[in-house]
PDB file of C-alpha atoms in Angstrom:
ATOM      1  CA  UNK A 273    -100.339  22.026  33.304  1.00 65.00           C
ATOM      2  CA  UNK A 274    -103.159  24.165  34.652  1.00 91.00           C
ATOM      3  CA  UNK A 275    -104.067  27.815  34.937  1.00 97.00           C
ATOM      4  CA  UNK A 276    -104.105  28.064  38.712  1.00 97.00           C
ATOM      5  CA  UNK A 277    -104.995  31.740  39.216  1.00 97.00           C
ATOM      6  CA  UNK A 278    -106.013  34.655  37.021  1.00 97.00           C
ATOM      7  CA  UNK A 279    -107.014  38.264  37.617  1.00 96.00           C
ATOM      8  CA  UNK A 280    -106.850  41.586  35.794  1.00 95.00           C
ATOM      9  CA  UNK A 281    -103.040  41.619  35.862  1.00 97.00           C
ATOM     10  CA  UNK A 282    -101.699  38.150  36.640  1.00 98.00           C
ATOM     11  CA  UNK A 283    -101.883  34.651  35.245  1.00 98.00           C
ATOM     12  CA  UNK A 284    -100.295  31.922  37.372  1.00 98.00           C
ATOM     13  CA  UNK A 285     -99.827  28.395  36.029  1.00 98.00           C
ATOM     14  CA  UNK A 286     -99.082  25.266  38.037  1.00 97.00           C
ATOM     15  CA  UNK A 287     -96.593  23.071  36.236  1.00 96.00           C
ATOM     16  CA  UNK A 288     -93.136  22.719  34.748  1.00 96.00           C
ATOM     17  CA  UNK A 289     -91.975  25.925  33.068  1.00 96.00           C
ATOM     18  CA  UNK A 290     -90.364  23.894  30.287  1.00 96.00           C
ATOM     19  CA  UNK A 291     -93.740  22.371  29.451  1.00 96.00           C
ATOM     20  CA  UNK A 292     -96.013  25.342  30.292  1.00 93.00           C
ATOM     21  CA  UNK A 293     -94.370  28.010  28.154  1.00 96.00           C
ATOM     22  CA  UNK A 294     -97.011  30.748  28.271  1.00 97.00           C
ATOM     23  CA  UNK A 295     -94.417  32.873  30.116  1.00 98.00           C
ATOM     24  CA  UNK A 296     -92.449  33.151  26.886  1.00 98.00           C
ATOM     25  CA  UNK A 297     -95.147  35.519  25.593  1.00 98.00           C
ATOM     26  CA  UNK A 298     -93.985  38.149  28.112  1.00 98.00           C
ATOM     27  CA  UNK A 299     -91.484  40.936  27.392  1.00 98.00           C
ATOM     28  CA  UNK A 300     -89.200  41.059  30.425  1.00 98.00           C
ATOM     29  CA  UNK A 301     -87.940  38.227  32.634  1.00 98.00           C
ATOM     30  CA  UNK A 302     -87.685  38.786  36.387  1.00 98.00           C
ATOM     31  CA  UNK A 303     -87.010  35.588  38.264  1.00 97.00           C
ATOM     32  CA  UNK A 304     -85.183  33.891  41.133  1.00 95.00           C
ATOM     33  CA  UNK A 305     -84.639  30.396  39.722  1.00 93.00           C
ATOM     34  CA  UNK A 306     -82.898  27.435  41.335  1.00 85.00           C
ATOM     35  CA  UNK A 307     -79.243  28.029  40.434  1.00 71.00           C
ATOM     36  CA  UNK A 308     -77.261  25.302  42.132  1.00 62.00           C
ATOM     37  CA  UNK A 309     -76.513  26.426  45.670  1.00 54.00           C
ATOM     38  CA  UNK A 310     -78.311  23.310  46.968  1.00 55.00           C
ATOM     39  CA  UNK A 311     -79.797  25.356  49.797  1.00 54.00           C
ATOM     40  CA  UNK A 312     -80.984  23.299  52.741  1.00 50.00           C
ATOM     41  CA  UNK A 313     -81.684  25.123  55.966  1.00 51.00           C
ATOM     42  CA  UNK A 314     -80.591  23.428  59.157  1.00 49.00           C
ATOM     43  CA  UNK A 315     -82.974  25.552  61.193  1.00 49.00           C
ATOM     44  CA  UNK A 316     -85.789  23.724  62.933  1.00 44.00           C
ATOM     45  CA  UNK A 317     -88.682  25.707  61.537  1.00 49.00           C
ATOM     46  CA  UNK A 318     -91.856  23.675  61.189  1.00 49.00           C
ATOM     47  CA  UNK A 319     -93.545  26.505  59.315  1.00 56.00           C
ATOM     48  CA  UNK A 320     -90.974  27.063  56.538  1.00 54.00           C
ATOM     49  CA  UNK A 321     -89.592  24.578  54.004  1.00 55.00           C
ATOM     50  CA  UNK A 322     -85.871  23.784  54.298  1.00 47.00           C
ATOM     51  CA  UNK A 323     -85.147  23.709  50.566  1.00 53.00           C
ATOM     52  CA  UNK A 324     -86.561  24.147  47.061  1.00 55.00           C
ATOM     53  CA  UNK A 325     -86.871  21.807  44.098  1.00 62.00           C
ATOM     54  CA  UNK A 326     -84.180  21.442  41.404  1.00 57.00           C
ATOM     55  CA  UNK A 327     -81.471  23.399  43.264  1.00 66.00           C
ATOM     56  CA  UNK A 328     -78.663  20.874  42.696  1.00 69.00           C
ATOM     57  CA  UNK A 329     -77.244  22.624  39.609  1.00 83.00           C
ATOM     58  CA  UNK A 330     -77.842  25.502  37.175  1.00 90.00           C
ATOM     59  CA  UNK A 331     -79.822  23.500  34.608  1.00 92.00           C
ATOM     60  CA  UNK A 332     -83.175  25.164  35.351  1.00 94.00           C
ATOM     61  CA  UNK A 333     -81.710  28.675  35.277  1.00 96.00           C
ATOM     62  CA  UNK A 334     -79.729  28.020  32.117  1.00 95.00           C
ATOM     63  CA  UNK A 335     -82.638  26.312  30.389  1.00 96.00           C
ATOM     64  CA  UNK A 336     -84.915  29.252  31.116  1.00 97.00           C
ATOM     65  CA  UNK A 337     -82.382  31.742  29.755  1.00 97.00           C
ATOM     66  CA  UNK A 338     -81.826  29.630  26.645  1.00 98.00           C
ATOM     67  CA  UNK A 339     -85.538  29.740  25.878  1.00 98.00           C
ATOM     68  CA  UNK A 340     -85.734  33.445  26.718  1.00 98.00           C
ATOM     69  CA  UNK A 341     -83.009  34.437  24.279  1.00 98.00           C
ATOM     70  CA  UNK A 342     -81.628  37.976  24.135  1.00 97.00           C
ATOM     71  CA  UNK A 343     -84.627  39.772  25.593  1.00 98.00           C
ATOM     72  CA  UNK A 344     -84.309  41.812  28.823  1.00 98.00           C
ATOM     73  CA  UNK A 345     -83.815  39.704  31.930  1.00 98.00           C
ATOM     74  CA  UNK A 346     -83.144  40.247  35.642  1.00 98.00           C
ATOM     75  CA  UNK A 347     -82.047  37.046  37.364  1.00 98.00           C
ATOM     76  CA  UNK A 348     -81.134  36.511  41.014  1.00 96.00           C
ATOM     77  CA  UNK A 349     -77.985  34.521  41.720  1.00 94.00           C
ATOM     78  CA  UNK A 350     -74.859  33.987  43.804  1.00 90.00           C
ATOM     79  CA  UNK A 351     -71.166  34.735  43.299  1.00 92.00           C
ATOM     80  CA  UNK A 352     -70.521  31.154  44.407  1.00 89.00           C
ATOM     81  CA  UNK A 353     -72.048  29.874  41.140  1.00 90.00           C
ATOM     82  CA  UNK A 354     -70.903  30.836  37.608  1.00 92.00           C
ATOM     83  CA  UNK A 355     -72.950  33.765  36.341  1.00 95.00           C
ATOM     84  CA  UNK A 356     -75.292  33.259  33.396  1.00 96.00           C
ATOM     85  CA  UNK A 357     -73.764  33.664  29.963  1.00 94.00           C
ATOM     86  CA  UNK A 358     -74.319  37.112  28.455  1.00 96.00           C
ATOM     87  CA  UNK A 359     -74.549  38.791  31.859  1.00 98.00           C
ATOM     88  CA  UNK A 360     -73.395  42.364  31.218  1.00 98.00           C
ATOM     89  CA  UNK A 361     -74.270  44.077  34.510  1.00 98.00           C
ATOM     90  CA  UNK A 362     -74.359  43.001  38.130  1.00 98.00           C
ATOM     91  CA  UNK A 363     -76.729  44.563  40.644  1.00 98.00           C
ATOM     92  CA  UNK A 364     -76.137  44.153  44.366  1.00 97.00           C
ATOM     93  CA  UNK A 365     -79.021  43.640  46.755  1.00 96.00           C
ATOM     94  CA  UNK A 366     -77.811  45.097  50.055  1.00 96.00           C
ATOM     95  CA  UNK A 367     -79.831  43.300  52.728  1.00 92.00           C
ATOM     96  CA  UNK A 368     -78.878  45.761  55.468  1.00 89.00           C
ATOM     97  CA  UNK A 369     -76.956  43.198  57.481  1.00 80.00           C
ATOM     98  CA  UNK A 370     -79.902  40.859  57.789  1.00 71.00           C
ATOM     99  CA  UNK A 371     -78.769  37.655  56.063  1.00 59.00           C
ATOM    100  CA  UNK A 372     -77.439  34.404  57.536  1.00 63.00           C
ATOM    101  CA  UNK A 373     -74.379  33.574  59.593  1.00 65.00           C
ATOM    102  CA  UNK A 374     -72.045  32.585  56.744  1.00 70.00           C
ATOM    103  CA  UNK A 375     -68.515  31.367  57.510  1.00 77.00           C
ATOM    104  CA  UNK A 376     -68.079  31.622  61.275  1.00 82.00           C
ATOM    105  CA  UNK A 377     -64.277  31.409  60.916  1.00 89.00           C
ATOM    106  CA  UNK A 378     -64.060  34.981  59.578  1.00 89.00           C
ATOM    107  CA  UNK A 379     -65.228  38.277  61.156  1.00 90.00           C
ATOM    108  CA  UNK A 380     -67.735  39.157  58.413  1.00 87.00           C
ATOM    109  CA  UNK A 381     -71.167  37.811  57.595  1.00 86.00           C
ATOM    110  CA  UNK A 382     -72.941  37.913  54.213  1.00 85.00           C
ATOM    111  CA  UNK A 383     -75.226  40.903  53.743  1.00 90.00           C
ATOM    112  CA  UNK A 384     -75.810  40.959  50.001  1.00 92.00           C
ATOM    113  CA  UNK A 385     -77.031  38.996  47.017  1.00 93.00           C
ATOM    114  CA  UNK A 386     -76.463  39.442  43.290  1.00 96.00           C
ATOM    115  CA  UNK A 387     -78.914  40.182  40.495  1.00 98.00           C
ATOM    116  CA  UNK A 388     -77.722  39.699  36.911  1.00 98.00           C
ATOM    117  CA  UNK A 389     -78.812  41.932  34.049  1.00 98.00           C
ATOM    118  CA  UNK A 390     -79.038  40.455  30.558  1.00 98.00           C
ATOM    119  CA  UNK A 391     -80.374  41.893  27.326  1.00 98.00           C
ATOM    120  CA  UNK A 392     -81.405  45.490  26.731  1.00 97.00           C
ATOM    121  CA  UNK A 393     -84.418  47.746  26.743  1.00 96.00           C
ATOM    122  CA  UNK A 394     -84.224  48.865  30.365  1.00 98.00           C
ATOM    123  CA  UNK A 395     -85.470  52.327  31.198  1.00 97.00           C
ATOM    124  CA  UNK A 396     -85.904  54.899  33.969  1.00 94.00           C
ATOM    125  CA  UNK A 397     -83.477  57.262  35.716  1.00 94.00           C
ATOM    126  CA  UNK A 398     -79.846  56.207  36.087  1.00 95.00           C
ATOM    127  CA  UNK A 399     -79.348  55.135  39.705  1.00 97.00           C
ATOM    128  CA  UNK A 400     -76.881  53.132  41.778  1.00 98.00           C
ATOM    129  CA  UNK A 401     -76.474  49.404  41.168  1.00 98.00           C
ATOM    130  CA  UNK A 402     -76.674  48.810  44.938  1.00 98.00           C
ATOM    131  CA  UNK A 403     -80.281  48.310  46.025  1.00 98.00           C
ATOM    132  CA  UNK A 404     -80.792  48.489  49.792  1.00 97.00           C
ATOM    133  CA  UNK A 405     -83.876  46.673  51.068  1.00 96.00           C
ATOM    134  CA  UNK A 406     -84.398  44.622  54.194  1.00 92.00           C
ATOM    135  CA  UNK A 407     -85.322  40.993  53.461  1.00 88.00           C
ATOM    136  CA  UNK A 408     -88.342  39.155  54.760  1.00 82.00           C
ATOM    137  CA  UNK A 409     -87.190  37.853  58.125  1.00 70.00           C
ATOM    138  CA  UNK A 410     -86.660  34.118  58.301  1.00 60.00           C
ATOM    139  CA  UNK A 411     -89.673  33.119  60.364  1.00 53.00           C
ATOM    140  CA  UNK A 412     -93.274  32.750  59.342  1.00 50.00           C
ATOM    141  CA  UNK A 413     -94.454  35.058  62.124  1.00 51.00           C
ATOM    142  CA  UNK A 414     -92.667  37.841  60.225  1.00 54.00           C
ATOM    143  CA  UNK A 415     -94.494  36.950  57.016  1.00 64.00           C
ATOM    144  CA  UNK A 416     -91.977  34.681  55.294  1.00 68.00           C
ATOM    145  CA  UNK A 417     -93.546  31.772  53.439  1.00 76.00           C
ATOM    146  CA  UNK A 418     -90.715  30.643  51.109  1.00 63.00           C
ATOM    147  CA  UNK A 419     -87.008  29.915  51.764  1.00 71.00           C
ATOM    148  CA  UNK A 420     -85.936  32.389  49.051  1.00 75.00           C
ATOM    149  CA  UNK A 421     -88.764  34.908  49.334  1.00 86.00           C
ATOM    150  CA  UNK A 422     -87.795  38.353  48.022  1.00 92.00           C
ATOM    151  CA  UNK A 423     -89.213  41.604  49.439  1.00 93.00           C
ATOM    152  CA  UNK A 424     -91.846  43.240  47.254  1.00 95.00           C
ATOM    153  CA  UNK A 425     -90.224  46.731  47.531  1.00 96.00           C
ATOM    154  CA  UNK A 426     -87.026  45.364  45.948  1.00 97.00           C
ATOM    155  CA  UNK A 427     -89.018  43.815  43.119  1.00 98.00           C
ATOM    156  CA  UNK A 428     -90.958  47.053  42.629  1.00 97.00           C
ATOM    157  CA  UNK A 429     -87.621  48.844  42.204  1.00 98.00           C
ATOM    158  CA  UNK A 430     -86.510  46.359  39.548  1.00 98.00           C
ATOM    159  CA  UNK A 431     -89.841  46.429  37.748  1.00 98.00           C
ATOM    160  CA  UNK A 432     -89.604  50.214  37.601  1.00 97.00           C
ATOM    161  CA  UNK A 433     -86.634  49.877  35.227  1.00 98.00           C
ATOM    162  CA  UNK A 434     -88.575  47.720  32.749  1.00 98.00           C
ATOM    163  CA  UNK A 435     -91.502  47.907  30.373  1.00 98.00           C
ATOM    164  CA  UNK A 436     -94.020  45.358  29.174  1.00 98.00           C
ATOM    165  CA  UNK A 437     -95.435  42.100  30.487  1.00 98.00           C
ATOM    166  CA  UNK A 438     -93.323  40.401  33.171  1.00 98.00           C
ATOM    167  CA  UNK A 439     -92.438  36.700  33.192  1.00 98.00           C
ATOM    168  CA  UNK A 440     -91.519  34.667  36.258  1.00 98.00           C
ATOM    169  CA  UNK A 441     -91.247  30.967  35.359  1.00 97.00           C
ATOM    170  CA  UNK A 442     -90.092  30.136  38.922  1.00 96.00           C
ATOM    171  CA  UNK A 443     -92.784  32.085  40.726  1.00 96.00           C
ATOM    172  CA  UNK A 444     -92.367  30.573  44.192  1.00 93.00           C
ATOM    173  CA  UNK A 445     -94.674  32.299  46.647  1.00 92.00           C
ATOM    174  CA  UNK A 446     -95.585  34.908  44.036  1.00 95.00           C
ATOM    175  CA  UNK A 447     -93.646  37.991  45.153  1.00 96.00           C
ATOM    176  CA  UNK A 448     -92.791  39.073  41.598  1.00 97.00           C
ATOM    177  CA  UNK A 449     -96.424  38.657  40.589  1.00 97.00           C
ATOM    178  CA  UNK A 450     -97.590  40.667  43.597  1.00 96.00           C
ATOM    179  CA  UNK A 451     -95.128  43.438  42.755  1.00 97.00           C
ATOM    180  CA  UNK A 452     -96.258  43.460  39.123  1.00 97.00           C
ATOM    181  CA  UNK A 453     -99.896  43.813  40.130  1.00 96.00           C
ATOM    182  CA  UNK A 454     -99.020  46.607  42.560  1.00 96.00           C
ATOM    183  CA  UNK A 455     -97.254  48.363  39.663  1.00 96.00           C
ATOM    184  CA  UNK A 456    -100.280  47.978  37.416  1.00 96.00           C
ATOM    185  CA  UNK A 457     -98.280  45.655  35.164  1.00 97.00           C
ATOM    186  CA  UNK A 458     -99.348  42.368  33.651  1.00 97.00           C
ATOM    187  CA  UNK A 459     -97.379  39.254  34.583  1.00 98.00           C
ATOM    188  CA  UNK A 460     -97.272  35.553  33.754  1.00 98.00           C
ATOM    189  CA  UNK A 461     -95.950  33.122  36.351  1.00 98.00           C
ATOM    190  CA  UNK A 462     -95.328  29.379  36.507  1.00 98.00           C
ATOM    191  CA  UNK A 463     -94.635  27.386  39.667  1.00 96.00           C
ATOM    192  CA  UNK A 464     -93.834  23.680  39.904  1.00 94.00           C
ATOM    193  CA  UNK A 465     -94.762  23.181  43.574  1.00 93.00           C
ATOM    194  CA  UNK A 466     -98.527  23.386  44.054  1.00 94.00           C
ATOM    195  CA  UNK A 467     -98.137  24.404  47.694  1.00 92.00           C
ATOM    196  CA  UNK A 468     -96.524  27.642  46.552  1.00 93.00           C
ATOM    197  CA  UNK A 469     -99.173  28.122  43.864  1.00 96.00           C
ATOM    198  CA  UNK A 470    -101.748  28.135  46.655  1.00 95.00           C
ATOM    199  CA  UNK A 471     -99.755  30.652  48.687  1.00 94.00           C
ATOM    200  CA  UNK A 472     -99.190  32.894  45.663  1.00 96.00           C
ATOM    201  CA  UNK A 473    -102.869  32.798  44.704  1.00 96.00           C
ATOM    202  CA  UNK A 474    -103.906  33.782  48.216  1.00 95.00           C
ATOM    203  CA  UNK A 475    -101.393  36.622  48.291  1.00 93.00           C
ATOM    204  CA  UNK A 476    -102.640  37.897  44.948  1.00 96.00           C
ATOM    205  CA  UNK A 477    -106.232  37.680  46.131  1.00 94.00           C
ATOM    206  CA  UNK A 478    -105.300  39.282  49.486  1.00 89.00           C
ATOM    207  CA  UNK A 479    -106.412  36.209  51.422  1.00 72.00           C
ATOM    208  CA  UNK A 480    -104.812  34.832  54.615  1.00 63.00           C
ATOM    209  CA  UNK A 481    -101.868  32.533  53.878  1.00 61.00           C
ATOM    210  CA  UNK A 482    -101.601  29.196  55.675  1.00 50.00           C
ATOM    211  CA  UNK A 483     -97.998  28.104  56.212  1.00 45.00           C
ATOM    212  CA  UNK A 484     -96.926  24.529  55.648  1.00 41.00           C
ATOM    213  CA  UNK A 485     -94.326  22.218  57.129  1.00 36.00           C
TER     214      UNK A 485
END
């Protein structure tokens, strides 16, 4: 397990988050872990991966939350999968009609995702639980570098309701870490796939990102 990137605000480790547990020193969890949807894009996009590691079941998500305990946590998920235990609030990410095709047999397409709130200690003004932000469009020419990449403005909104050091043990392309740095907040991330560590480090250092097949 190695410290892959470090600056004034962010530390990013390359490795398994169950072995590299520096993220447990943080105070609020904000993460989009693999949670068992077994996502595998059928789109022929040579510049964007079709899937992510460990997405066959909820074991990574549940293991992370077990280690995290009762501290404040914001965790992305899907209504198709059982919610984490101790979820007490559900936030809705309204993607402004920009998500995938969904079930073509019905006259509606999916335009939202869920974010689960666990623990306490959240702060800030009381606002709606529906957060409306356009996603990163699904091609690399629009800036997307990860199959599940979340928009930084959405993450900034979530971070604004928290205090303390932020943990993201499934850092992916580093969007949570970028948002933390933009907020002037410290963050600790871990990412298993070294290709995404490289992308995250370049984003954090404001360097050009090279897509991969």
